[in-house]
JSON list of C-alpha atoms and ligand atoms in Angstrom, two decimals:
[
{"chain": "A", "resi": 1, "resn": "UNK", "atom": "CA", "xyz": [2.44, -11.48, 5.28]},
{"chain": "A", "resi": 2, "resn": "UNK", "atom": "CA", "xyz": [4.29, -10.51, 2.13]},
{"chain": "A", "resi": 3, "resn": "UNK", "atom": "CA", "xyz": [5.23, -7.46, 0.08]},
{"chain": "A", "resi": 4, "resn": "UNK", "atom": "CA", "xyz": [5.87, -5.05, 2.93]},
{"chain": "A", "resi": 5, "resn": "UNK", "atom": "CA", "xyz": [6.25, -1.33, 2.30]},
{"chain": "A", "resi": 6, "resn": "UNK", "atom": "CA", "xyz": [7.15, 1.36, 4.83]},
{"chain": "A", "resi": 7, "resn": "UNK", "atom": "CA", "xyz": [6.19, 5.04, 5.06]},
{"chain": "A", "resi": 8, "resn": "UNK", "atom": "CA", "xyz": [4.08, 7.45, 7.10]},
{"chain": "A", "resi": 9, "resn": "UNK", "atom": "CA", "xyz": [0.69, 6.55, 5.69]},
{"chain": "A", "resi": 10, "resn": "UNK", "atom": "CA", "xyz": [-1.36, 8.19, 8.46]},
{"chain": "A", "resi": 11, "resn": "UNK", "atom": "CA", "xyz": [0.62, 11.41, 8.63]},
{"chain": "A", "resi": 12, "resn": "UNK", "atom": "CA", "xyz": [1.55, 11.33, 12.34]},
{"chain": "A", "resi": 13, "resn": "UNK", "atom": "CA", "xyz": [5.29, 11.59, 11.65]},
{"chain": "A", "resi": 14, "resn": "UNK", "atom": "CA", "xyz": [5.94, 7.96, 12.53]},
{"chain": "A", "resi": 15, "resn": "UNK", "atom": "CA", "xyz": [6.84, 5.38, 9.91]},
{"chain": "A", "resi": 16, "resn": "UNK", "atom": "CA", "xyz": [4.16, 2.76, 9.33]},
{"chain": "A", "resi": 17, "resn": "UNK", "atom": "CA", "xyz": [4.06, -0.53, 7.46]},
{"chain": "A", "resi": 18, "resn": "UNK", "atom": "CA", "xyz": [1.62, -2.02, 5.00]},
{"chain": "A", "resi": 19, "resn": "UNK", "atom": "CA", "xyz": [1.66, -5.64, 3.94]},
{"chain": "A", "resi": 20, "resn": "UNK", "atom": "CA", "xyz": [-0.37, -8.18, 2.01]},
{"chain": "A", "resi": 21, "resn": "UNK", "atom": "CA", "xyz": [-1.78, -11.19, 3.84]},
{"chain": "A", "resi": 22, "resn": "UNK", "atom": "CA", "xyz": [-0.82, -14.06, 1.59]},
{"chain": "A", "resi": 23, "resn": "UNK", "atom": "CA", "xyz": [-3.78, -16.28, 2.38]},
{"chain": "A", "resi": 24, "resn": "UNK", "atom": "CA", "xyz": [-6.55, -13.69, 1.96]},
{"chain": "A", "resi": 25, "resn": "UNK", "atom": "CA", "xyz": [-4.97, -11.15, -0.39]},
{"chain": "A", "resi": 26, "resn": "UNK", "atom": "CA", "xyz": [-6.00, -8.35, 1.98]},
{"chain": "A", "resi": 27, "resn": "UNK", "atom": "CA", "xyz": [-3.82, -5.29, 2.36]},
{"chain": "A", "resi": 28, "resn": "UNK", "atom": "CA", "xyz": [-3.25, -4.29, 5.99]},
{"chain": "A", "resi": 29, "resn": "UNK", "atom": "CA", "xyz": [-1.99, -1.08, 7.57]},
{"chain": "A", "resi": 30, "resn": "UNK", "atom": "CA", "xyz": [0.12, -1.30, 10.75]},
{"chain": "A", "resi": 31, "resn": "UNK", "atom": "CA", "xyz": [0.66, 2.04, 12.50]},
{"chain": "A", "resi": 32, "resn": "UNK", "atom": "CA", "xyz": [4.23, 2.62, 13.63]},
{"chain": "A", "resi": 33, "resn": "UNK", "atom": "CA", "xyz": [4.77, 3.72, 17.24]},
{"chain": "A", "resi": 34, "resn": "UNK", "atom": "CA", "xyz": [7.90, 5.76, 16.47]},
{"chain": "A", "resi": 35, "resn": "UNK", "atom": "CA", "xyz": [9.93, 3.61, 18.88]},
{"chain": "A", "resi": 36, "resn": "UNK", "atom": "CA", "xyz": [10.83, 0.77, 16.59]},
{"chain": "A", "resi": 37, "resn": "UNK", "atom": "CA", "xyz": [7.54, -1.07, 16.92]},
{"chain": "A", "resi": 38, "resn": "UNK", "atom": "CA", "xyz": [4.29, -1.32, 15.06]},
{"chain": "A", "resi": 39, "resn": "UNK", "atom": "CA", "xyz": [0.75, -1.89, 16.15]},
{"chain": "A", "resi": 40, "resn": "UNK", "atom": "CA", "xyz": [-0.05, -5.54, 16.64]},
{"chain": "A", "resi": 41, "resn": "UNK", "atom": "CA", "xyz": [-2.96, -7.66, 15.49]},
{"chain": "A", "resi": 42, "resn": "UNK", "atom": "CA", "xyz": [-5.74, -5.57, 16.99]},
{"chain": "A", "resi": 43, "resn": "UNK", "atom": "CA", "xyz": [-4.53, -2.19, 15.74]},
{"chain": "A", "resi": 44, "resn": "UNK", "atom": "CA", "xyz": [-3.92, -3.24, 12.18]},
{"chain": "A", "resi": 45, "resn": "UNK", "atom": "CA", "xyz": [-6.50, -2.04, 9.69]},
{"chain": "A", "resi": 46, "resn": "UNK", "atom": "CA", "xyz": [-7.67, -3.62, 6.47]},
{"chain": "A", "resi": 47, "resn": "UNK", "atom": "CA", "xyz": [-7.27, -1.10, 3.67]},
{"chain": "A", "resi": 48, "resn": "UNK", "atom": "CA", "xyz": [-7.62, -3.18, 0.52]},
{"chain": "A", "resi": 49, "resn": "UNK", "atom": "CA", "xyz": [-8.59, -6.50, -1.04]},
{"chain": "A", "resi": 50, "resn": "UNK", "atom": "CA", "xyz": [-7.23, -8.64, -3.88]},
{"chain": "A", "resi": 51, "resn": "UNK", "atom": "CA", "xyz": [-3.71, -7.40, -3.28]},
{"chain": "A", "resi": 52, "resn": "UNK", "atom": "CA", "xyz": [-2.21, -10.82, -3.92]},
{"chain": "A", "resi": 53, "resn": "UNK", "atom": "CA", "xyz": [-2.56, -9.86, -7.58]},
{"chain": "A", "resi": 54, "resn": "UNK", "atom": "CA", "xyz": [-0.03, -7.07, -6.93]},
{"chain": "A", "resi": 55, "resn": "UNK", "atom": "CA", "xyz": [3.70, -7.04, -6.19]},
{"chain": "A", "resi": 56, "resn": "UNK", "atom": "CA", "xyz": [6.61, -4.68, -5.52]},
{"chain": "A", "resi": 57, "resn": "UNK", "atom": "CA", "xyz": [4.80, -2.35, -3.13]},
{"chain": "A", "resi": 58, "resn": "UNK", "atom": "CA", "xyz": [6.54, 0.97, -2.52]},
{"chain": "A", "resi": 59, "resn": "UNK", "atom": "CA", "xyz": [5.45, 3.88, -0.33]},
{"chain": "A", "resi": 60, "resn": "UNK", "atom": "CA", "xyz": [6.25, 7.55, -0.73]},
{"chain": "A", "resi": 61, "resn": "UNK", "atom": "CA", "xyz": [4.61, 10.88, -1.47]},
{"chain": "A", "resi": 62, "resn": "UNK", "atom": "CA", "xyz": [4.70, 10.56, -5.22]},
{"chain": "A", "resi": 63, "resn": "UNK", "atom": "CA", "xyz": [2.27, 13.39, -6.03]},
{"chain": "A", "resi": 64, "resn": "UNK", "atom": "CA", "xyz": [3.72, 15.78, -3.44]},
{"chain": "A", "resi": 65, "resn": "UNK", "atom": "CA", "xyz": [0.44, 16.54, -1.63]},
{"chain": "A", "resi": 66, "resn": "UNK", "atom": "CA", "xyz": [2.02, 15.80, 1.76]},
{"chain": "A", "resi": 67, "resn": "UNK", "atom": "CA", "xyz": [0.39, 12.38, 2.05]},
{"chain": "A", "resi": 68, "resn": "UNK", "atom": "CA", "xyz": [2.19, 9.08, 1.53]},
{"chain": "A", "resi": 69, "resn": "UNK", "atom": "CA", "xyz": [1.00, 7.09, -1.47]},
{"chain": "A", "resi": 70, "resn": "UNK", "atom": "CA", "xyz": [1.50, 3.56, -2.67]},
{"chain": "A", "resi": 71, "resn": "UNK", "atom": "CA", "xyz": [2.88, 2.19, -5.94]},
{"chain": "A", "resi": 72, "resn": "UNK", "atom": "CA", "xyz": [2.48, -1.44, -6.96]},
{"chain": "A", "resi": 73, "resn": "UNK", "atom": "CA", "xyz": [2.87, -3.64, -10.01]},
{"chain": "A", "resi": 74, "resn": "UNK", "atom": "CA", "xyz": [-0.05, -5.78, -11.18]},
{"chain": "A", "resi": 75, "resn": "UNK", "atom": "CA", "xyz": [1.18, -9.34, -11.77]},
{"chain": "A", "resi": 76, "resn": "UNK", "atom": "CA", "xyz": [-1.09, -10.19, -14.69]},
{"chain": "A", "resi": 77, "resn": "UNK", "atom": "CA", "xyz": [-0.62, -7.00, -16.71]},
{"chain": "A", "resi": 78, "resn": "UNK", "atom": "CA", "xyz": [2.86, -5.86, -15.55]},
{"chain": "A", "resi": 79, "resn": "UNK", "atom": "CA", "xyz": [1.38, -2.38, -15.19]},
{"chain": "A", "resi": 80, "resn": "UNK", "atom": "CA", "xyz": [2.53, 0.00, -12.48]},
{"chain": "A", "resi": 81, "resn": "UNK", "atom": "CA", "xyz": [-0.29, 1.64, -10.51]},
{"chain": "A", "resi": 82, "resn": "UNK", "atom": "CA", "xyz": [-0.43, 4.68, -8.25]},
{"chain": "A", "resi": 83, "resn": "UNK", "atom": "CA", "xyz": [-2.74, 4.63, -5.21]},
{"chain": "A", "resi": 84, "resn": "UNK", "atom": "CA", "xyz": [-3.25, 8.03, -3.59]},
{"chain": "A", "resi": 85, "resn": "UNK", "atom": "CA", "xyz": [-2.89, 8.04, 0.19]},
{"chain": "A", "resi": 86, "resn": "UNK", "atom": "CA", "xyz": [-5.59, 9.81, 2.23]},
{"chain": "A", "resi": 87, "resn": "UNK", "atom": "CA", "xyz": [-3.18, 10.90, 4.97]},
{"chain": "A", "resi": 88, "resn": "UNK", "atom": "CA", "xyz": [-5.19, 8.91, 7.51]},
{"chain": "A", "resi": 89, "resn": "UNK", "atom": "CA", "xyz": [-3.71, 5.45, 7.07]},
{"chain": "A", "resi": 90, "resn": "UNK", "atom": "CA", "xyz": [-5.59, 4.41, 3.98]},
{"chain": "A", "resi": 91, "resn": "UNK", "atom": "CA", "xyz": [-5.46, 4.63, 0.21]},
{"chain": "A", "resi": 92, "resn": "UNK", "atom": "CA", "xyz": [-7.90, 5.13, -2.61]},
{"chain": "A", "resi": 93, "resn": "UNK", "atom": "CA", "xyz": [-9.38, 1.85, -3.77]},
{"chain": "A", "resi": 94, "resn": "UNK", "atom": "CA", "xyz": [-9.46, 0.15, -7.15]},
{"chain": "A", "resi": 95, "resn": "UNK", "atom": "CA", "xyz": [-11.57, 2.82, -8.80]},
{"chain": "A", "resi": 96, "resn": "UNK", "atom": "CA", "xyz": [-9.21, 5.64, -7.90]},
{"chain": "A", "resi": 97, "resn": "UNK", "atom": "CA", "xyz": [-5.94, 3.99, -8.77]},
{"chain": "A", "resi": 98, "resn": "UNK", "atom": "CA", "xyz": [-4.03, 5.39, -11.72]},
{"chain": "A", "resi": 99, "resn": "UNK", "atom": "CA", "xyz": [-1.92, 3.53, -14.26]},
{"chain": "A", "resi": 100, "resn": "UNK", "atom": "CA", "xyz": [1.49, 5.17, -14.47]},
{"chain": "A", "resi": 101, "resn": "UNK", "atom": "CA", "xyz": [3.65, 2.64, -16.26]},
{"chain": "A", "resi": 102, "resn": "UNK", "atom": "CA", "xyz": [3.75, -0.47, -18.43]},
{"chain": "A", "resi": 103, "resn": "UNK", "atom": "CA", "xyz": [6.10, -3.48, -18.69]},
{"chain": "A", "resi": 104, "resn": "UNK", "atom": "CA", "xyz": [7.16, -3.41, -15.06]},
{"chain": "B", "resi": 201, "resn": "LIG", "atom": "CA1", "xyz": [2.47, 7.03, 10.82]},
{"chain": "B", "resi": 202, "resn": "LIG", "atom": "CA1", "xyz": [0.64, 11.87, -1.93]}
]
């Protein structure tokens, strides 16, 4: 895994982790258990593809709707993108992402 980011993506008050699987480029969500651990292999959830084209993942509620979102930089274009969190452990896909910066 690479490019980990932490935040409460599923809105249960416990900090979760997302990370990109280097080999496949898939983005995975790992629910935090609130006790210092995260869900293992069977509880992780695939929430995106082609994420090996992205870097510098950061999680936080950037649009202040109460749901954690994701920011990431696209390697090829150096653009910064916003991915709205759904509050249930996932994010909007490629079509719903929003460009919010250049030359990152
Ligand atoms: Ca959580
Ligand atoms: Ca949000």
